[in-house]
Short mmCIF file of C-alpha atoms and ligand atoms in Angstrom, two decimals:
data_model
loop_
_atom_site.label_atom_id
_atom_site.label_comp_id
_atom_site.label_asym_id
_atom_site.label_seq_id
_atom_site.Cartn_x
_atom_site.Cartn_y
_atom_site.Cartn_z
CA MET A 42 7.64 -27.42 5.06
CA MET A 43 9.07 -24.73 2.82
CA GLN A 44 7.57 -24.45 -0.65
CA GLY A 45 9.97 -22.32 -2.65
CA PRO A 46 10.02 -21.50 -6.36
CA GLY A 47 12.56 -22.98 -8.77
CA LEU A 48 15.02 -20.80 -10.68
CA GLU A 49 12.79 -20.52 -13.75
CA VAL A 50 9.81 -19.45 -11.70
CA GLY A 51 12.05 -16.99 -9.85
CA LEU A 52 13.17 -15.47 -13.14
CA GLU A 53 9.61 -15.22 -14.44
CA ALA A 54 8.58 -13.59 -11.17
CA GLY A 55 11.45 -11.11 -11.47
CA LYS A 56 10.38 -10.22 -15.01
CA ALA A 57 6.77 -9.75 -13.89
CA PHE A 58 7.98 -7.41 -11.16
CA LEU A 59 9.91 -5.26 -13.64
CA LYS A 60 7.02 -5.21 -16.12
CA GLU A 61 4.22 -4.41 -13.65
CA ARG A 62 6.34 -2.41 -11.20
CA SER A 63 4.47 -4.16 -8.40
CA PRO A 64 4.94 -7.32 -6.28
CA LEU A 65 1.48 -8.43 -7.46
CA GLY A 66 3.00 -9.77 -10.70
CA PRO A 67 5.46 -12.10 -8.91
CA LEU A 68 2.69 -13.23 -6.54
CA ARG A 69 0.53 -14.22 -9.53
CA ILE A 70 3.46 -16.16 -11.02
CA MET A 71 4.05 -17.99 -7.70
CA PHE A 72 0.34 -18.74 -7.45
CA LYS A 73 0.29 -20.14 -10.99
CA HIS A 74 3.40 -22.31 -10.68
CA VAL A 75 3.69 -23.14 -6.98
CA GLY A 76 0.04 -23.12 -5.92
CA ARG A 77 -2.19 -21.85 -3.15
CA PHE A 78 0.43 -22.31 -0.45
CA PHE A 79 3.97 -20.95 -0.55
CA GLN A 80 6.57 -18.98 1.30
CA ILE A 81 7.57 -15.63 -0.09
CA PRO A 82 11.32 -15.87 -0.64
CA LEU A 83 12.52 -12.43 0.48
CA PHE A 84 15.81 -11.70 2.23
CA PHE A 85 15.40 -12.29 5.97
CA PHE A 86 11.62 -12.43 5.63
CA HIS A 87 9.76 -15.58 4.58
CA PRO A 88 6.08 -15.14 5.34
CA PHE A 89 3.71 -17.92 4.35
CA LEU A 90 1.01 -17.02 1.89
CA VAL A 91 -2.22 -18.89 1.31
CA ALA A 92 -4.96 -18.26 -1.21
CA GLY A 93 -8.20 -19.85 -2.39
CA PRO A 94 -11.53 -20.32 -0.64
CA GLU A 95 -10.62 -23.34 1.51
CA ALA A 96 -7.50 -21.78 2.99
CA VAL A 97 -9.20 -18.43 3.48
CA ARG A 98 -12.08 -20.04 5.34
CA LYS A 99 -9.57 -21.60 7.76
CA VAL A 100 -7.81 -18.29 8.46
CA LEU A 101 -10.99 -16.26 8.79
CA VAL A 102 -13.40 -18.69 10.43
CA THR A 103 -12.71 -22.29 11.27
CA GLU A 104 -9.17 -21.87 12.66
CA GLN A 105 -9.15 -18.16 13.37
CA GLN A 106 -8.46 -18.83 17.06
CA LYS A 107 -4.99 -20.03 16.00
CA VAL A 108 -3.94 -16.63 14.66
CA ALA A 109 -3.44 -13.17 16.14
CA TRP A 110 -3.93 -9.79 14.53
CA ARG A 111 -1.52 -7.94 16.75
CA ASN A 112 1.89 -7.93 15.11
CA PRO A 113 5.27 -6.27 15.66
CA ASP A 114 4.81 -3.94 12.64
CA PRO A 115 4.64 -0.13 12.52
CA VAL A 116 0.85 -0.34 12.23
CA THR A 117 0.80 -1.45 15.89
CA ASP A 118 3.08 1.43 16.93
CA LEU A 119 0.73 3.85 15.21
CA LEU A 120 -2.66 2.47 16.23
CA ARG A 121 -1.53 1.32 19.72
CA GLN A 122 -4.73 -0.17 21.22
CA GLY A 123 -6.89 0.39 18.12
CA VAL A 124 -9.50 -2.28 17.35
CA LEU A 125 -7.62 -3.33 14.21
CA VAL A 126 -4.51 -4.47 16.07
CA MET A 127 -6.11 -5.91 19.21
CA ASP A 128 -7.11 -9.48 19.96
CA GLY A 129 -9.45 -11.22 22.37
CA GLU A 130 -11.85 -9.50 24.73
CA GLU A 131 -10.38 -6.06 24.36
CA HIS A 132 -10.85 -6.21 20.60
CA ASP A 133 -14.41 -7.46 21.00
CA ARG A 134 -15.25 -4.65 23.43
CA TYR A 135 -14.06 -1.86 21.10
CA ARG A 136 -15.75 -3.49 18.16
CA ARG A 137 -19.08 -3.78 19.98
CA LEU A 138 -18.82 -0.12 20.99
CA MET A 139 -18.23 1.14 17.47
CA GLU A 140 -20.22 -1.25 15.32
CA PRO A 141 -23.66 0.37 15.79
CA ALA A 142 -22.32 3.74 14.64
CA VAL A 143 -21.34 2.39 11.20
CA ALA A 144 -23.83 -0.45 10.83
CA ARG A 145 -26.38 -0.70 8.03
CA LEU A 146 -29.09 0.77 10.26
CA ALA A 147 -27.06 3.97 10.75
CA LEU A 148 -26.46 4.49 7.04
CA PRO A 149 -29.55 6.47 6.01
CA GLY A 150 -28.33 9.20 8.35
CA PHE A 151 -25.13 9.53 6.32
CA SER A 152 -26.37 9.75 2.75
CA GLY A 153 -27.00 13.51 2.93
CA LEU A 154 -23.52 14.31 4.20
CA MET A 155 -21.89 11.89 1.75
CA LEU A 156 -23.55 13.73 -1.12
CA ARG A 157 -22.83 17.18 0.31
CA GLN A 158 -19.12 16.51 0.84
CA THR A 159 -18.80 15.08 -2.68
CA GLU A 160 -20.48 18.16 -4.15
CA ARG A 161 -18.19 20.42 -2.19
CA VAL A 162 -15.08 18.81 -3.62
CA MET A 163 -16.56 18.86 -7.16
CA ALA A 164 -17.46 22.52 -6.79
CA GLN A 165 -13.72 23.32 -6.81
CA TRP A 166 -13.20 21.81 -10.26
CA GLN A 167 -12.90 24.05 -13.31
CA ASN A 168 -14.55 22.98 -16.53
CA GLY A 169 -11.97 21.14 -18.67
CA GLN A 170 -9.49 20.82 -15.81
CA THR A 171 -7.47 17.64 -15.30
CA VAL A 172 -7.95 16.28 -11.79
CA ASP A 173 -6.31 13.33 -10.05
CA MET A 174 -9.06 11.04 -8.79
CA LEU A 175 -6.70 9.50 -6.27
CA VAL A 176 -6.35 12.92 -4.63
CA GLU A 177 -9.96 14.04 -5.09
CA GLY A 178 -11.25 10.69 -3.87
CA ARG A 179 -9.12 10.99 -0.75
CA LYS A 180 -10.51 14.46 -0.01
CA ILE A 181 -14.06 13.18 -0.33
CA ALA A 182 -13.42 10.05 1.74
CA LEU A 183 -11.68 12.01 4.50
CA LEU A 184 -14.43 14.61 4.73
CA ILE A 185 -17.05 11.88 4.90
CA VAL A 186 -15.35 9.89 7.66
CA LEU A 187 -14.63 12.99 9.74
CA GLU A 188 -18.23 14.16 9.61
CA ALA A 189 -19.98 10.79 9.83
CA LEU A 190 -17.91 9.35 12.67
CA PHE A 191 -16.67 12.38 14.64
CA GLY A 192 -19.23 15.07 13.76
CA VAL A 193 -16.46 17.28 12.39
CA ASP A 194 -16.62 19.32 9.24
CA GLY A 195 -13.03 18.85 8.12
CA TRP A 196 -13.07 21.24 5.14
CA ASP A 197 -10.96 23.95 6.77
CA ASP A 198 -8.75 21.35 8.46
CA LEU A 199 -7.71 19.57 5.25
CA PRO A 200 -4.60 21.71 4.62
CA ARG A 201 -3.39 21.03 8.17
CA ILE A 202 -4.01 17.29 8.24
CA TRP A 203 -3.37 16.33 4.60
CA THR A 204 0.40 15.72 4.83
CA PRO A 205 0.16 14.14 8.31
CA ILE A 206 -2.46 11.69 6.97
CA LEU A 207 -0.27 10.77 3.99
CA LYS A 208 2.70 10.39 6.33
CA ALA A 209 0.73 8.12 8.67
CA ILE A 210 -0.19 5.93 5.70
CA GLU A 211 3.40 5.87 4.48
CA TYR A 212 4.54 4.99 8.02
CA ILE A 213 2.51 1.76 8.02
CA SER A 214 3.09 0.86 4.35
CA PRO A 215 5.57 -1.89 3.43
CA GLY A 216 9.12 -0.56 3.33
CA ALA A 217 12.69 -1.29 4.36
CA TRP A 218 11.47 -1.89 7.92
CA ILE A 219 10.21 -5.30 6.74
CA PHE A 220 13.85 -6.43 6.52
CA TRP A 221 15.19 -4.43 9.42
CA ARG A 222 12.48 -3.65 11.93
CA LYS A 223 14.68 -1.21 13.89
CA ILE A 224 15.57 0.92 10.88
CA PRO A 225 15.33 4.61 11.90
CA ARG A 226 12.01 6.04 10.76
CA LEU A 227 12.92 9.64 10.15
CA GLY A 228 10.54 12.38 9.07
CA TYR A 229 7.36 11.09 10.70
CA LYS A 230 7.36 12.28 14.31
CA LYS A 231 6.24 15.86 13.68
CA HIS A 232 3.44 14.81 11.33
CA LEU A 233 2.14 12.03 13.55
CA LYS A 234 2.06 14.49 16.44
CA THR A 235 0.02 16.95 14.35
CA LEU A 236 -2.48 14.18 13.69
CA ASP A 237 -2.63 13.22 17.37
CA ASP A 238 -3.08 16.87 18.40
CA TYR A 239 -5.90 17.17 15.89
CA LEU A 240 -7.72 14.12 17.25
CA TYR A 241 -7.18 15.08 20.89
CA GLY A 242 -8.58 18.53 20.02
CA ILE A 243 -11.74 16.92 18.63
CA ILE A 244 -12.12 14.79 21.77
CA ARG A 245 -11.61 17.84 24.02
CA SER A 246 -14.21 19.91 22.19
CA ARG A 247 -16.72 17.10 22.32
CA ARG A 248 -16.19 16.54 26.03
CA ALA A 249 -16.73 20.26 26.60
CA VAL A 250 -20.26 20.37 25.15
CA ALA A 251 -23.41 18.57 26.05
CA TYR A 252 -23.59 17.16 22.55
CA PRO A 253 -26.75 15.22 21.83
CA SER A 254 -24.98 13.10 19.31
CA ASN A 255 -25.16 9.45 18.45
CA ASP A 256 -21.98 9.19 16.44
CA LEU A 257 -18.99 6.92 16.88
CA LEU A 258 -17.03 9.42 18.95
CA GLN A 259 -19.93 9.82 21.33
CA HIS A 260 -20.24 6.05 21.75
CA LEU A 261 -16.59 5.93 22.80
CA ILE A 262 -16.97 8.83 25.22
CA ASN A 263 -20.17 7.45 26.72
CA ALA A 264 -18.43 4.13 27.34
CA GLY A 265 -15.97 5.91 29.62
CA LEU A 266 -12.82 5.35 27.54
CA ASN A 267 -9.90 7.65 28.31
CA ASP A 268 -8.56 10.08 25.70
CA GLU A 269 -5.67 7.80 24.68
CA LEU A 270 -7.97 4.86 23.94
CA ILE A 271 -10.43 7.10 22.13
CA ARG A 272 -7.60 8.52 20.01
CA ASP A 273 -6.52 4.96 19.12
CA GLN A 274 -9.99 4.00 17.90
CA MET A 275 -10.45 7.31 16.07
CA LEU A 276 -7.14 7.05 14.25
CA THR A 277 -7.91 3.43 13.35
CA MET A 278 -11.29 4.34 11.88
CA LEU A 279 -9.92 7.44 10.17
CA ILE A 280 -7.15 5.52 8.39
CA ALA A 281 -9.00 2.23 7.78
CA GLY A 282 -12.19 4.08 6.87
CA HIS A 283 -10.82 6.50 4.31
CA ASP A 284 -7.71 5.00 2.70
CA THR A 285 -9.72 1.98 1.52
CA SER A 286 -12.55 4.10 0.09
CA THR A 287 -9.98 6.34 -1.59
CA ALA A 288 -8.44 3.33 -3.34
CA LEU A 289 -11.85 1.96 -4.33
CA LEU A 290 -12.96 5.28 -5.88
CA ALA A 291 -9.69 5.65 -7.72
CA TRP A 292 -9.77 2.09 -9.13
CA VAL A 293 -13.36 2.47 -10.29
CA PHE A 294 -12.27 5.48 -12.34
CA VAL A 295 -9.25 3.60 -13.72
CA LEU A 296 -11.51 0.74 -14.82
CA LEU A 297 -14.17 3.03 -16.29
CA GLY A 298 -11.41 4.83 -18.19
CA GLN A 299 -10.18 1.52 -19.59
CA ASN A 300 -13.70 0.31 -20.44
CA PRO A 301 -15.47 3.13 -22.27
CA ALA A 302 -18.51 1.05 -23.29
CA THR A 303 -19.30 0.17 -19.64
CA HIS A 304 -18.59 3.76 -18.65
CA ALA A 305 -21.10 5.09 -21.22
CA ARG A 306 -23.75 2.52 -20.27
CA LEU A 307 -23.33 3.29 -16.58
CA VAL A 308 -23.76 7.04 -17.17
CA SER A 309 -26.91 6.54 -19.22
CA GLU A 310 -28.37 4.10 -16.68
CA LEU A 311 -27.62 6.60 -13.90
CA ASP A 312 -29.34 9.38 -15.83
CA ALA A 313 -32.42 7.22 -16.28
CA ALA A 314 -32.59 6.08 -12.65
CA GLU A 315 -34.24 7.76 -9.69
CA PRO A 316 -31.59 9.65 -7.66
CA ASP A 317 -31.75 7.34 -4.66
CA ALA A 318 -32.23 4.10 -6.60
CA PRO A 319 -28.95 3.63 -8.45
CA PRO A 320 -28.87 1.05 -11.25
CA ARG A 321 -27.68 -2.48 -10.69
CA LEU A 322 -24.72 -1.82 -12.97
CA LEU A 323 -23.25 0.66 -10.50
CA ASP A 324 -23.21 -2.02 -7.81
CA ASP A 325 -21.69 -4.50 -10.23
CA VAL A 326 -18.94 -2.07 -11.28
CA ILE A 327 -18.08 -1.44 -7.62
CA LYS A 328 -18.06 -5.17 -6.88
CA GLU A 329 -15.89 -5.96 -9.89
CA SER A 330 -13.45 -3.21 -8.98
CA LEU A 331 -13.22 -4.64 -5.45
CA ARG A 332 -12.59 -8.06 -6.98
CA LEU A 333 -9.82 -7.03 -9.39
CA TYR A 334 -8.18 -4.44 -7.15
CA PRO A 335 -9.17 -5.11 -3.54
CA PRO A 336 -7.97 -2.07 -1.55
CA ILE A 337 -6.86 -4.44 1.23
CA HIS A 338 -5.22 -7.07 -0.95
CA ILE A 339 -3.76 -9.17 1.85
CA GLY A 340 -4.65 -10.11 5.43
CA ASN A 341 -1.77 -10.23 7.88
CA ARG A 342 -1.67 -12.67 10.83
CA MET A 343 0.76 -14.04 13.41
CA VAL A 344 0.34 -17.79 13.88
CA LYS A 345 -0.13 -18.89 17.51
CA GLU A 346 -0.69 -22.62 16.86
CA ASP A 347 0.33 -24.77 13.85
CA ILE A 348 -2.21 -24.63 11.03
CA HIS A 349 -2.53 -27.39 8.45
CA PHE A 350 -3.43 -26.35 4.92
CA ALA A 351 -3.80 -28.55 1.84
CA GLY A 352 -0.34 -27.39 0.69
CA GLY A 353 1.54 -27.70 3.99
CA ILE A 354 1.80 -26.57 7.60
CA VAL A 355 2.35 -23.07 8.88
CA PRO A 356 4.10 -23.50 12.25
CA ALA A 357 3.35 -21.44 15.34
CA GLY A 358 5.38 -18.23 15.50
CA GLU A 359 5.33 -17.66 11.73
CA ARG A 360 3.81 -14.85 9.75
CA LEU A 361 0.81 -15.78 7.62
CA PHE A 362 -0.78 -13.77 4.83
CA TYR A 363 -4.05 -14.70 3.18
CA SER A 364 -4.24 -13.17 -0.27
CA ILE A 365 -7.48 -11.48 -1.14
CA TYR A 366 -6.08 -10.45 -4.52
CA LEU A 367 -5.08 -13.97 -5.60
CA THR A 368 -8.23 -15.58 -4.19
CA GLN A 369 -10.38 -13.19 -6.19
CA ARG A 370 -8.44 -14.02 -9.37
CA ASP A 371 -8.34 -17.77 -8.78
CA PRO A 372 -9.32 -19.50 -12.06
CA GLN A 373 -10.92 -22.34 -10.07
CA SER A 374 -13.52 -19.89 -8.76
CA TRP A 375 -13.74 -17.28 -11.51
CA GLU A 376 -14.17 -17.40 -15.27
CA GLN A 377 -11.68 -15.18 -17.06
CA PRO A 378 -10.44 -13.98 -13.71
CA ASP A 379 -8.29 -11.12 -14.97
CA ASP A 380 -11.01 -9.59 -17.17
CA PHE A 381 -13.17 -6.65 -16.11
CA CYS A 382 -16.68 -8.05 -16.36
CA PRO A 383 -19.09 -6.36 -13.92
CA GLU A 384 -22.03 -8.27 -15.39
CA ARG A 385 -20.68 -11.48 -13.85
CA PHE A 386 -22.34 -10.46 -10.58
CA SER A 387 -25.82 -10.10 -12.04
CA GLN A 388 -25.63 -13.10 -14.38
CA GLY A 389 -26.34 -15.53 -11.59
CA PHE A 390 -22.76 -16.82 -11.45
CA LYS A 391 -22.28 -18.29 -8.01
CA GLN A 392 -18.72 -18.29 -6.79
CA PRO A 393 -17.93 -20.60 -3.86
CA PRO A 394 -18.08 -19.12 -0.33
CA PHE A 395 -14.86 -17.26 0.54
CA ALA A 396 -13.93 -16.78 -3.13
CA TYR A 397 -15.03 -13.13 -2.93
CA ILE A 398 -13.66 -11.50 0.20
CA PRO A 399 -12.95 -7.78 -0.38
CA PHE A 400 -14.07 -7.10 3.20
CA GLY A 401 -12.48 -10.19 4.74
CA GLY A 402 -14.89 -12.46 6.63
CA GLY A 403 -15.75 -14.14 9.90
CA PRO A 404 -15.80 -12.37 13.26
CA ARG A 405 -13.21 -9.82 12.14
CA ALA A 406 -14.73 -8.92 8.80
CA CYS A 407 -14.59 -5.23 7.95
CA ILE A 408 -16.63 -3.21 10.41
CA GLY A 409 -17.28 -0.56 7.74
CA ALA A 410 -18.27 -2.83 4.83
CA ALA A 411 -21.81 -1.51 4.52
CA PHE A 412 -20.64 2.07 5.09
CA GLY A 413 -17.89 1.77 2.45
CA GLN A 414 -20.24 0.34 -0.17
CA ALA A 415 -22.98 2.89 0.47
CA GLU A 416 -20.39 5.65 0.27
CA ALA A 417 -19.00 4.35 -3.03
CA ARG A 418 -22.49 4.19 -4.55
CA ILE A 419 -23.42 7.71 -3.50
CA VAL A 420 -20.10 9.33 -4.37
CA ILE A 421 -19.65 7.65 -7.77
CA ALA A 422 -23.27 8.28 -8.81
CA SER A 423 -22.96 11.91 -7.88
CA LEU A 424 -19.63 12.37 -9.70
CA LEU A 425 -20.84 10.68 -12.90
CA ARG A 426 -24.11 12.61 -12.91
CA SER A 427 -22.30 15.94 -12.59
CA PHE A 428 -19.19 15.60 -14.77
CA THR A 429 -17.80 13.73 -17.75
CA PHE A 430 -14.47 12.00 -17.05
CA GLU A 431 -11.93 11.53 -19.80
CA PRO A 432 -8.82 9.54 -18.81
CA SER A 433 -5.46 11.21 -19.41
CA ASN A 434 -3.02 8.54 -18.17
CA ALA A 435 -4.88 5.23 -17.96
CA GLY A 436 -2.10 3.33 -19.78
CA ALA A 437 0.63 4.33 -17.34
CA ILE A 438 -1.02 3.15 -14.15
CA HIS A 439 0.38 0.41 -11.95
CA ALA A 440 -0.89 -1.13 -8.71
CA HIS A 441 1.18 0.19 -5.83
CA MET A 442 1.26 -1.86 -2.61
CA GLY A 443 1.05 0.72 0.11
CA ALA A 444 -1.22 0.46 3.13
CA THR A 445 -3.82 -0.24 0.43
CA LEU A 446 -3.52 -1.21 -3.22
CA GLU A 447 -3.38 2.13 -4.99
CA PRO A 448 -3.34 3.13 -8.64
CA ARG A 449 -0.07 5.03 -9.10
CA PRO A 450 1.11 7.50 -10.14
CA GLY A 451 -2.51 8.66 -9.95
CA VAL A 452 -5.70 8.70 -11.98
CA LEU A 453 -5.67 11.77 -14.17
CA MET A 454 -9.06 12.64 -15.60
CA ARG A 455 -10.16 15.61 -17.65
CA VAL A 456 -13.49 16.71 -16.22
CA LYS A 457 -16.29 18.65 -17.88
CA ARG A 458 -19.50 19.74 -16.21
CA ARG A 459 -22.50 17.95 -17.70
CA GLY A 460 -25.24 20.32 -16.79
CA PHE A 461 -27.40 17.34 -15.91
CA VAL A 462 -30.16 18.43 -13.57
CA GLY A 463 -31.53 15.06 -12.51
CA LYS A 464 -34.86 13.37 -12.84
C1 LIG B 794 -14.12 -0.06 0.26
C2 LIG B 794 -13.94 0.10 1.51
C3 LIG B 794 -13.30 -0.91 2.45
C4 LIG B 794 -12.63 -2.08 2.19
C5 LIG B 794 -12.34 -2.72 0.85
C6 LIG B 794 -12.25 -2.64 3.47
C7 LIG B 794 -11.59 -3.85 3.64
C8 LIG B 794 -11.34 -4.44 4.87
C9 LIG B 794 -10.82 -5.77 5.06
C10 LIG B 794 -10.43 -6.75 3.95
C11 LIG B 794 -10.73 -6.00 6.38
C12 LIG B 794 -10.26 -7.29 7.05
C13 LIG B 794 -8.76 -7.44 6.90
C14 LIG B 794 -8.21 -8.76 7.39
O1 LIG B 794 -8.91 -9.78 7.47
O2 LIG B 794 -7.01 -8.78 7.69
C15 LIG B 794 -11.17 -4.80 7.06
C16 LIG B 794 -11.21 -4.61 8.43
C17 LIG B 794 -11.54 -3.42 9.02
N1 LIG B 794 -12.08 -2.31 8.42
FE1 LIG B 794 -12.45 -2.10 6.46
N2 LIG B 794 -12.67 -1.79 4.45
C18 LIG B 794 -13.34 -0.74 3.87
C19 LIG B 794 -13.95 0.31 4.52
C20 LIG B 794 -13.91 0.53 5.86
C21 LIG B 794 -14.56 1.62 6.53
C22 LIG B 794 -15.42 2.68 5.82
C23 LIG B 794 -14.25 1.52 7.85
C24 LIG B 794 -14.67 2.40 8.99
C25 LIG B 794 -15.66 3.26 8.93
C26 LIG B 794 -13.40 0.35 8.01
C27 LIG B 794 -12.85 -0.09 9.19
C28 LIG B 794 -12.28 -1.35 9.37
C29 LIG B 794 -11.84 -1.85 10.66
C30 LIG B 794 -11.87 -1.10 11.99
C31 LIG B 794 -11.39 -3.16 10.46
C32 LIG B 794 -10.88 -4.13 11.51
C33 LIG B 794 -12.06 -4.89 12.09
C34 LIG B 794 -11.68 -5.87 13.18
O3 LIG B 794 -10.52 -6.27 13.26
O4 LIG B 794 -12.56 -6.25 13.96
N3 LIG B 794 -13.23 -0.23 6.78
N4 LIG B 794 -11.56 -3.88 6.10
#
């Protein structure tokens, strides 16, 4: 049954959209007035949206066999047979192949390169310069994924792949294609081919050497996958593994800029801590940033069999979103849900299961969750130990719904070298 908003709610949602310049505002209004189950009333597109721990548990765990990940969207055109857009046995096979390469056990092997790539990007900064942390974070995240997963030092490749990467992300981001799937997608072909050529080049070079490696690329090669399938998994991990971390890094700097007292306390706790034992507050800041601005703010499913939720039924054949953003700001699970309060995680507050889901959950939870969190800890600690960050545009930032939730127009920070030499 359709749960639509009334005229007043519609008007309030419209106002929120204009004020926040993001569909997140209207979604919050719908959530407040309509509830945890509604249909998004867009022209020619009426996906169902659910939020809240009970509904999320159904989508992710108890009734996950009733939904499919593979959808008719551009993400499927781009990633082809990539693990993210596959279902069933084929999905499970790719996932099993790649999981060990990014699992918790593999992480100690990455901390050195995570630090090194961060330092390399920082080394380009002039004292007193204003940098955009959305751009700098992306450089760091890309370099880390390329080296950790494919054994490639991407430094010299960045100029060649930068625009193609941004184009690939734009290609899969929400756009006019939502209303008209066949709309011509001009301006992508050349860039997507550059990206493909780049990945095929990496596969070729690796096949040509007896490389005693244990990285993700090698796992795929050793399993006997052909080049096309390897490209699909590589592109999936490259996009999913760096665009999310980019957004996380950028939001952390937005939030630190808006909360100078926490920022100052975090820097002094980092200075006092051993280099490889970051303070609890760093973890809490990362967690709170993931709660308020989850890089993946929504999970996208195609319904194969009717699903019954407390608010109504989503029939087979429909599109279903579960909202990570709304679930993590649900007042039934969180006190002062819209406030930045990193301490909530260390004050023993226990939110119900599935109230905090920045990495999804169940059998298709994020494969890189441990990797992404370790990366954020190492990168942010290193940045804050080396430079001071003074926000230049914190007030003007809005949450842009692209492939991830991104702070736009960017996160301008004036950086000054601290001269801190460590403990
Ligand atoms: C802060 C960093 C990250 C966040 C917030 C994040 C978030 C998520 C979320 C929410 C999902 C599930 C989406 C859904 O249920 O629809 C997911 C899946 C996935 N993530 Fe991440 N992710 C992060 C980092 C990474 C990294 C570093 C990698 C790779 C190295 C990665 C690779 C993937 C893949 C391949 C999937 C699909 C898994 C499957 O379907 O079996 N992610 N991620």
